[in-house]
């Protein structure tokens, strides 16, 4: 072999090697990012969000018991406008949304804040999944608002941040995501009766249960537009993700299993919260998501709770620094301090960012394969840990990802892609020192929520 022959032999061999590597990676490993996510983030419009928040605040009050006849003032006008917006979005995608009112007639005295008979009406829009029409991921905001006295339904209560911001973010997410098709259904919901005691959420949670929705989770957006805290902190990057540790529907048997195998910070809502955190750090690394290991703010409530009460995963997404002068307050000036939830208190680019966090999460779960079923774990007194699960036959499935982390770590730290298989052994990883989970991964790189093991692999 002369020098030239050797050189071409060398190049030829290198090409074969490169091809082999290329073939292996393209056949088995999905991409680390889905480039469509960047388009989704860009498409969310701060201008449209501003316009819509002004429209909703412009209805004067959206108190749950306010006027329903007027077309310019009260919750009736507001919900008709919201429904019309969803209808418009649907028209533009060839009727891709099922838009409807979900009614919850409630009698006077049902709670201390229900001072007259009222139909608590939610507005729901479903973008039906192409493969799993009954499997849903939901984003919600609230239609209603309140002033200092929650039962005063005539006084002005613009509720620009609480919670026109979350409601408008939900409509905007629908505008952006209806340009795509998803195997899994996406639900966009406007809920009423929040300020009277979470009535609308309760109504829709019951509706979901009665209609056997396989609800993967609820992203409850409540106040996503304020960047100026009552403590003086101004921060347009940080936001909070509230999630409770374990579901309130946990059985005694599950509780006992958890006591001996771990998982007190790994409930289904917590995994959904981690998913939002991971999507944010992957696609919007300029943002600072803050995991809060709590159902909601200290002693306070939100519309994800009625869903959690029925065993559905639910989290609250919201600003990091609340301004109490601007929520649940009559509009007034007192001792030089301006009170009231007016449009001037909303930062629209920030509301856009939090809407984009939701939109990428909905898209990720919309495109992901079904999460692995019946995840089991084994490996006590061995130098390795094994995870096993039921494999799905979803066409978009590329394989699974085994995750693990140290027991004190808040996020999944380590992962390994394992192809289309129904079990994997992590050699040299001792089960006692880590927590483990499994996610399904699609060919375009979108992952399901991580599933924490709920059973043991029988010892051989
Ligand atoms: Zn409120």
Coordinates of C-alpha atoms and ligand atoms in Angstrom, one line a residue:
X1 CA 0.0 0.0 0.0
X2 CA 1.5 3.3 -1.0
X3 CA 1.0 6.6 0.8
X4 CA -2.1 7.6 -1.4
X5 CA -3.6 4.1 -1.1
X6 CA -3.1 4.3 2.7
X7 CA -4.7 7.8 2.8
X8 CA -7.8 6.7 0.9
X9 CA -8.0 3.6 3.0
X10 CA -7.8 5.7 6.2
X11 CA -10.5 8.1 4.9
X12 CA -12.7 5.3 3.8
X13 CA -12.4 3.6 7.3
X14 CA -13.2 6.9 9.0
X15 CA -16.3 7.4 6.9
X16 CA -17.5 3.9 7.8
X17 CA -17.0 4.6 11.4
X18 CA -18.7 8.0 11.2
X19 CA -21.6 6.4 9.3
X20 CA -21.9 3.7 11.9
X21 CA -22.1 6.3 14.7
X22 CA -24.5 8.4 12.7
X23 CA -26.7 5.4 11.9
X24 CA -26.8 4.4 15.6
X25 CA -27.7 7.8 16.8
X26 CA -30.3 8.6 14.2
X27 CA -32.0 5.2 14.7
X28 CA -32.2 5.1 18.4
X29 CA -31.6 8.4 20.2
X30 CA -34.2 11.1 19.8
X31 CA -33.0 14.7 19.5
X32 CA -32.3 16.6 22.8
X33 CA -34.6 19.4 21.8
X34 CA -37.6 19.8 19.5
X35 CA -36.9 22.9 17.4
X36 CA -40.7 23.7 17.1
X37 CA -40.6 24.7 20.8
X38 CA -38.6 27.9 19.9
X39 CA -41.2 28.8 17.3
X40 CA -44.0 28.3 19.9
X41 CA -42.2 30.6 22.4
X42 CA -41.7 33.3 19.7
X43 CA -45.3 33.0 18.6
X44 CA -46.7 34.0 22.0
X45 CA -47.6 37.7 21.7
X46 CA -47.2 40.2 24.5
X47 CA -49.2 42.7 22.4
X48 CA -52.2 40.3 22.1
X49 CA -51.9 39.5 25.8
X50 CA -52.0 43.3 26.6
X51 CA -55.0 43.9 24.4
X52 CA -57.0 40.9 25.9
X53 CA -56.2 41.9 29.5
X54 CA -57.4 45.4 28.8
X55 CA -60.6 43.9 27.3
X56 CA -61.3 41.6 30.3
X57 CA -60.5 44.4 32.8
X58 CA -62.7 46.6 30.8
X59 CA -65.8 44.6 31.8
X60 CA -65.6 46.5 35.1
X61 CA -66.2 43.6 37.3
X62 CA -66.2 39.8 36.7
X63 CA -67.4 38.9 40.2
X64 CA -69.1 35.5 39.9
X65 CA -72.4 37.0 40.9
X66 CA -72.2 40.1 38.8
X67 CA -74.4 41.1 35.9
X68 CA -74.9 38.4 33.2
X69 CA -77.2 40.4 30.8
X70 CA -75.1 43.4 29.9
X71 CA -72.7 43.1 27.0
X72 CA -70.3 45.6 28.4
X73 CA -70.2 44.9 32.2
X74 CA -70.1 41.8 34.4
X75 CA -69.1 38.1 34.2
X76 CA -71.8 37.3 31.5
X77 CA -70.2 39.7 29.0
X78 CA -66.7 38.4 30.0
X79 CA -67.5 34.7 29.4
X80 CA -69.3 35.4 26.1
X81 CA -66.2 37.3 25.0
X82 CA -63.9 34.4 26.1
X83 CA -66.1 31.8 24.3
X84 CA -66.1 34.0 21.2
X85 CA -62.3 34.2 21.3
X86 CA -62.0 30.4 21.5
X87 CA -64.6 30.1 18.6
X88 CA -62.5 32.5 16.5
X89 CA -59.3 30.5 17.2
X90 CA -61.2 27.3 16.2
X91 CA -62.4 28.9 13.0
X92 CA -58.8 29.7 12.0
X93 CA -57.8 26.0 12.5
X94 CA -60.7 24.5 10.6
X95 CA -62.8 23.8 13.7
X96 CA -60.0 22.1 15.7
X97 CA -61.5 23.2 19.0
X98 CA -64.6 21.9 20.8
X99 CA -65.8 25.0 22.6
X100 CA -68.6 24.8 25.2
X101 CA -69.9 26.3 28.5
X102 CA -69.8 23.9 31.4
X103 CA -72.6 25.0 33.8
X104 CA -72.6 24.6 37.6
X105 CA -75.9 26.0 39.1
X106 CA -75.2 26.9 42.7
X107 CA -77.7 27.8 45.4
X108 CA -77.5 30.9 47.6
X109 CA -75.8 29.9 50.9
X110 CA -73.9 27.0 49.4
X111 CA -70.9 28.8 50.9
X112 CA -70.5 32.1 52.8
X113 CA -69.5 33.9 49.7
X114 CA -72.5 32.7 47.6
X115 CA -75.0 35.4 48.5
X116 CA -77.5 34.6 45.7
X117 CA -78.4 31.7 43.4
X118 CA -75.9 31.7 40.6
X119 CA -74.9 29.6 37.6
X120 CA -71.1 29.3 37.8
X121 CA -70.2 28.9 34.2
X122 CA -66.8 27.6 32.9
X123 CA -65.7 28.1 29.3
X124 CA -63.9 25.0 27.9
X125 CA -62.1 24.5 24.6
X126 CA -60.7 21.1 23.7
X127 CA -58.1 20.5 21.0
X128 CA -58.8 16.8 20.4
X129 CA -55.7 14.5 20.2
X130 CA -55.2 12.6 17.0
X131 CA -54.3 9.3 18.8
X132 CA -55.5 9.5 22.4
X133 CA -58.6 11.7 22.3
X134 CA -59.5 11.0 25.9
X135 CA -56.1 11.7 27.3
X136 CA -55.9 15.3 28.3
X137 CA -53.4 17.9 29.5
X138 CA -55.1 21.1 30.7
X139 CA -54.1 24.8 31.1
X140 CA -56.5 27.0 33.1
X141 CA -57.0 30.5 34.1
X142 CA -59.9 32.2 36.0
X143 CA -62.8 34.2 34.6
X144 CA -63.9 35.8 37.8
X145 CA -62.5 38.7 39.8
X146 CA -63.2 40.3 43.2
X147 CA -62.8 43.6 45.2
X148 CA -62.1 44.0 48.9
X149 CA -65.4 42.4 49.8
X150 CA -65.7 39.1 47.8
X151 CA -69.5 39.4 47.9
X152 CA -69.8 42.9 46.5
X153 CA -70.6 42.1 42.9
X154 CA -71.4 45.6 41.7
X155 CA -68.3 47.6 42.7
X156 CA -65.4 47.8 40.2
X157 CA -63.0 44.8 40.3
X158 CA -60.9 44.8 37.1
X159 CA -58.9 41.8 38.2
X160 CA -56.2 42.6 35.6
X161 CA -53.6 40.4 37.2
X162 CA -55.9 38.3 39.3
X163 CA -56.8 36.6 37.1
X164 CA -57.2 38.1 33.7
X165 CA -53.5 37.4 33.2
X166 CA -54.0 33.6 33.6
X167 CA -57.2 33.6 31.6
X168 CA -55.6 35.5 28.7
X169 CA -52.5 33.4 28.8
X170 CA -54.8 30.3 28.3
X171 CA -56.5 31.9 25.3
X172 CA -53.1 32.9 23.8
X173 CA -51.7 29.4 24.3
X174 CA -54.7 28.1 22.3
X175 CA -54.0 30.6 19.5
X176 CA -50.4 29.4 19.3
X177 CA -50.8 25.6 19.7
X178 CA -53.7 25.2 17.4
X179 CA -51.2 25.6 14.5
X180 CA -50.0 22.1 15.4
X181 CA -51.5 18.7 15.8
X182 CA -51.0 16.6 18.9
X183 CA -51.5 12.9 19.6
X184 CA -52.9 13.9 23.1
X185 CA -55.7 16.3 23.7
X186 CA -55.1 19.8 25.1
X187 CA -57.8 21.5 27.2
X188 CA -57.9 25.3 27.5
X189 CA -60.2 26.2 30.4
X190 CA -61.6 29.4 31.8
X191 CA -62.9 28.7 35.3
X192 CA -65.4 30.9 37.3
X193 CA -66.2 31.0 41.0
X194 CA -62.6 30.9 42.1
X195 CA -62.9 33.8 44.5
X196 CA -66.1 32.4 46.0
X197 CA -64.4 29.1 47.0
X198 CA -63.0 27.2 44.0
X199 CA -66.5 26.3 42.6
X200 CA -65.7 26.4 38.9
X201 CA -62.7 24.1 39.3
X202 CA -64.8 21.8 41.4
X203 CA -67.4 21.7 38.7
X204 CA -64.9 20.9 35.9
X205 CA -63.0 18.4 38.0
X206 CA -66.3 16.5 38.5
X207 CA -67.1 16.8 34.8
X208 CA -63.6 15.4 34.0
X209 CA -64.2 12.5 36.3
X210 CA -67.8 11.8 35.1
X211 CA -66.6 11.8 31.5
X212 CA -63.6 9.5 32.3
X213 CA -61.0 12.0 31.2
X214 CA -57.5 10.5 31.5
X215 CA -56.3 13.9 32.8
X216 CA -52.5 14.0 32.8
X217 CA -52.5 17.2 34.7
X218 CA -53.8 20.7 35.3
X219 CA -51.6 23.8 34.9
X220 CA -53.5 26.3 36.9
X221 CA -52.3 29.8 36.1
X222 CA -53.3 32.3 38.7
X223 CA -51.6 35.7 38.6
X224 CA -48.9 35.5 35.9
X225 CA -48.3 39.2 35.2
X226 CA -47.0 41.1 38.2
X227 CA -43.2 41.6 38.6
X228 CA -43.2 44.2 41.4
X229 CA -43.5 42.6 44.8
X230 CA -45.1 44.3 47.8
X231 CA -41.6 43.9 49.4
X232 CA -40.1 46.1 46.7
X233 CA -38.4 43.4 44.7
X234 CA -38.7 43.8 41.0
X235 CA -38.0 40.5 39.1
X236 CA -39.2 39.6 35.6
X237 CA -37.5 36.2 35.4
X238 CA -38.5 34.2 38.4
X239 CA -41.8 32.4 38.8
X240 CA -43.2 29.8 41.1
X241 CA -44.5 26.3 40.5
X242 CA -46.5 25.0 43.5
X243 CA -47.0 21.3 43.9
X244 CA -48.1 19.1 46.8
X245 CA -45.9 16.2 47.9
X246 CA -48.3 13.3 47.5
X247 CA -51.9 13.0 46.4
X248 CA -54.6 13.4 49.0
X249 CA -56.3 10.3 47.5
X250 CA -53.3 8.1 48.5
X251 CA -54.4 4.8 50.0
X252 CA -53.2 3.3 53.3
X253 CA -51.4 0.6 51.2
X254 CA -49.6 3.3 49.1
X255 CA -48.7 5.2 52.2
X256 CA -47.1 2.1 53.8
X257 CA -45.2 1.3 50.5
X258 CA -43.9 4.8 50.5
X259 CA -42.7 4.6 54.1
X260 CA -40.4 1.6 53.3
X261 CA -39.3 2.6 49.8
X262 CA -39.4 6.4 49.7
X263 CA -41.2 8.9 47.6
X264 CA -42.6 11.5 50.1
X265 CA -41.5 14.3 47.7
X266 CA -42.3 12.4 44.5
X267 CA -46.1 12.4 44.1
X268 CA -47.8 12.9 40.7
X269 CA -48.2 16.6 41.0
X270 CA -44.6 17.0 42.0
X271 CA -43.5 15.1 38.9
X272 CA -45.6 17.5 36.8
X273 CA -44.0 20.5 38.5
X274 CA -40.5 19.0 37.7
X275 CA -41.6 18.6 34.1
X276 CA -42.4 22.3 33.9
X277 CA -39.1 23.1 35.5
X278 CA -37.2 21.0 33.1
X279 CA -39.0 22.4 30.0
X280 CA -38.2 25.9 31.2
X281 CA -34.5 25.2 31.8
X282 CA -34.3 23.5 28.4
X283 CA -36.1 25.9 26.3
X284 CA -36.2 29.2 28.2
X285 CA -32.9 29.1 30.2
X286 CA -33.2 32.9 30.9
X287 CA -36.0 32.2 33.3
X288 CA -35.7 31.1 36.9
X289 CA -38.4 28.6 37.8
X290 CA -38.8 28.2 41.5
X291 CA -40.2 24.9 42.8
X292 CA -42.3 25.3 45.9
X293 CA -43.0 22.1 47.8
X294 CA -46.5 23.1 48.8
X295 CA -50.0 22.7 47.4
X296 CA -50.3 26.5 47.2
X297 CA -49.4 29.7 49.0
X298 CA -49.4 29.4 52.8
X299 CA -53.0 28.8 53.9
X300 CA -54.4 30.0 50.5
X301 CA -56.1 28.2 47.7
X302 CA -56.2 27.9 43.9
X303 CA -58.1 26.2 41.2
X304 CA -55.7 23.2 40.8
X305 CA -56.8 21.9 44.2
X306 CA -60.3 20.5 43.3
X307 CA -58.5 18.5 40.6
X308 CA -55.9 17.2 43.1
X309 CA -58.7 16.4 45.5
X310 CA -60.0 13.9 42.9
X311 CA -56.5 12.4 42.3
X312 CA -55.5 14.3 39.2
X313 CA -52.1 15.9 39.1
X314 CA -52.4 19.7 39.5
X315 CA -49.9 22.5 40.0
X316 CA -50.1 26.3 40.3
X317 CA -47.9 28.5 38.1
X318 CA -47.6 32.1 39.1
X319 CA -45.4 35.2 39.6
X320 CA -42.7 35.0 42.3
X321 CA -43.4 38.4 44.0
X322 CA -47.0 39.1 44.8
X323 CA -48.3 42.6 45.4
X324 CA -51.1 42.5 48.0
X325 CA -51.9 46.2 47.3
X326 CA -53.0 45.1 43.9
X327 CA -55.1 42.0 44.6
X328 CA -58.5 41.7 46.2
X329 CA -58.6 45.5 46.8
X330 CA -61.1 48.2 46.0
X331 CA -59.6 50.8 43.7
X332 CA -58.6 53.7 45.9
X333 CA -55.7 55.8 47.2
X334 CA -55.0 55.5 51.0
X335 CA -52.1 57.2 52.7
X336 CA -50.5 57.8 49.3
X337 CA -50.7 54.1 48.4
X338 CA -52.5 53.1 45.3
X339 CA -54.7 50.0 45.7
X340 CA -56.5 47.9 43.1
X341 CA -55.9 45.2 40.5
X342 CA -55.6 47.6 37.6
X343 CA -54.0 47.1 34.1
X344 CA -51.1 49.3 35.1
X345 CA -49.9 46.6 37.5
X346 CA -49.4 44.0 34.8
X347 CA -46.1 43.5 32.9
X348 CA -47.1 42.0 29.5
X349 CA -43.7 40.7 28.4
X350 CA -43.6 38.8 31.7
X351 CA -47.1 37.4 31.2
X352 CA -45.9 36.3 27.7
X353 CA -42.9 34.4 29.2
X354 CA -45.1 32.5 31.7
X355 CA -47.6 31.8 28.9
X356 CA -44.7 30.4 26.8
X357 CA -43.7 28.2 29.8
X358 CA -47.2 26.8 29.7
X359 CA -47.3 26.4 25.9
X360 CA -44.1 24.5 25.7
X361 CA -45.2 22.2 28.6
X362 CA -48.6 21.6 26.8
X363 CA -46.8 20.9 23.5
X364 CA -44.2 18.6 25.2
X365 CA -46.9 16.5 26.8
X366 CA -49.1 16.8 23.8
X367 CA -46.4 15.2 21.6
X368 CA -45.0 12.8 24.1
X369 CA -45.9 9.1 24.2
X370 CA -48.0 7.9 27.1
X371 CA -46.0 7.7 30.3
X372 CA -44.9 4.2 31.2
X373 CA -47.5 2.2 33.1
X374 CA -46.9 0.1 36.2
X375 CA -43.3 1.2 36.9
X376 CA -41.6 -1.3 39.3
X377 CA -38.2 -1.3 40.9
X378 CA -35.9 -3.8 42.4
X379 CA -32.3 -4.1 43.6
X380 CA -32.2 -4.3 47.4
X381 CA -28.8 -5.7 48.7
X382 CA -27.3 -5.7 45.2
X383 CA -24.8 -3.5 43.4
X384 CA -27.3 -2.5 40.8
X385 CA -30.9 -1.2 40.4
X386 CA -33.5 -2.5 38.0
X387 CA -36.6 -0.7 36.7
X388 CA -39.4 -2.4 34.8
X389 CA -42.5 -1.1 33.2
X390 CA -45.3 -1.9 30.7
X391 CA -44.2 -0.8 27.2
X392 CA -46.7 1.1 25.1
X393 CA -47.3 0.6 21.4
X394 CA -47.8 4.3 20.7
X395 CA -46.4 5.0 17.2
X396 CA -44.5 8.1 18.3
X397 CA -42.5 6.1 20.9
X398 CA -38.7 6.1 20.5
X399 CA -37.9 4.5 23.8
X400 CA -37.6 5.3 27.5
X401 CA -35.4 7.3 29.7
X402 CA -34.4 6.1 33.2
X403 CA -33.9 9.0 35.6
X404 CA -32.3 9.0 39.0
X405 CA -31.1 11.6 41.5
X406 CA -29.8 11.8 45.0
X407 CA -32.5 11.6 47.6
X408 CA -32.0 15.3 48.6
X409 CA -31.9 16.6 45.0
X410 CA -35.0 18.6 43.9
X411 CA -34.7 17.8 40.2
X412 CA -33.9 14.6 38.3
X413 CA -30.1 14.8 37.9
X414 CA -29.0 11.8 35.9
X415 CA -30.7 10.0 33.0
X416 CA -30.1 7.4 30.5
X417 CA -32.0 6.7 27.3
X418 CA -32.7 3.0 27.0
X419 CA -34.5 2.3 23.6
X420 CA -37.8 0.4 23.2
X421 CA -37.6 -2.0 26.1
X422 CA -39.6 -2.8 29.2
X423 CA -36.8 -2.9 31.7
X424 CA -33.3 -1.7 32.4
X425 CA -30.6 -2.4 35.0
X426 CA -28.3 0.4 36.1
X427 CA -25.1 -1.3 37.0
X428 CA -23.2 0.0 40.0
X429 CA -26.0 2.2 41.2
X430 CA -27.1 1.3 44.7
X431 CA -30.9 1.6 45.2
X432 CA -30.6 2.9 48.7
X433 CA -28.8 6.1 47.8
X434 CA -31.0 7.5 45.0
X435 CA -34.6 8.0 43.8
X436 CA -35.5 6.6 40.4
X437 CA -38.2 7.1 37.7
X438 CA -38.9 6.4 34.1
X439 CA -40.3 8.6 31.3
X440 CA -41.4 7.7 27.7
X441 CA -39.6 9.6 24.9
X442 CA -41.0 10.3 21.4
X443 CA -39.1 10.2 18.2
X444 CA -39.1 14.0 18.1
X445 CA -37.5 14.2 21.6
X446 CA -40.6 15.0 23.7
X447 CA -40.9 13.2 27.0
X448 CA -43.7 12.2 29.3
X449 CA -43.8 13.1 32.9
X450 CA -41.4 10.9 34.9
X451 CA -43.2 8.1 36.7
X452 CA -42.0 7.1 40.1
X453 CA -42.1 3.4 40.9
X454 CA -45.3 2.2 42.5
X455 CA -44.3 -1.5 43.0
X456 CA -41.5 -4.0 43.5
X457 CA -40.0 -6.3 41.0
X458 CA -40.4 -9.8 42.5
X459 CA -37.1 -11.2 43.8
X460 CA -36.0 -14.3 41.8
Ligands
LIG1 ZN1 -57.7 36.0 43.8

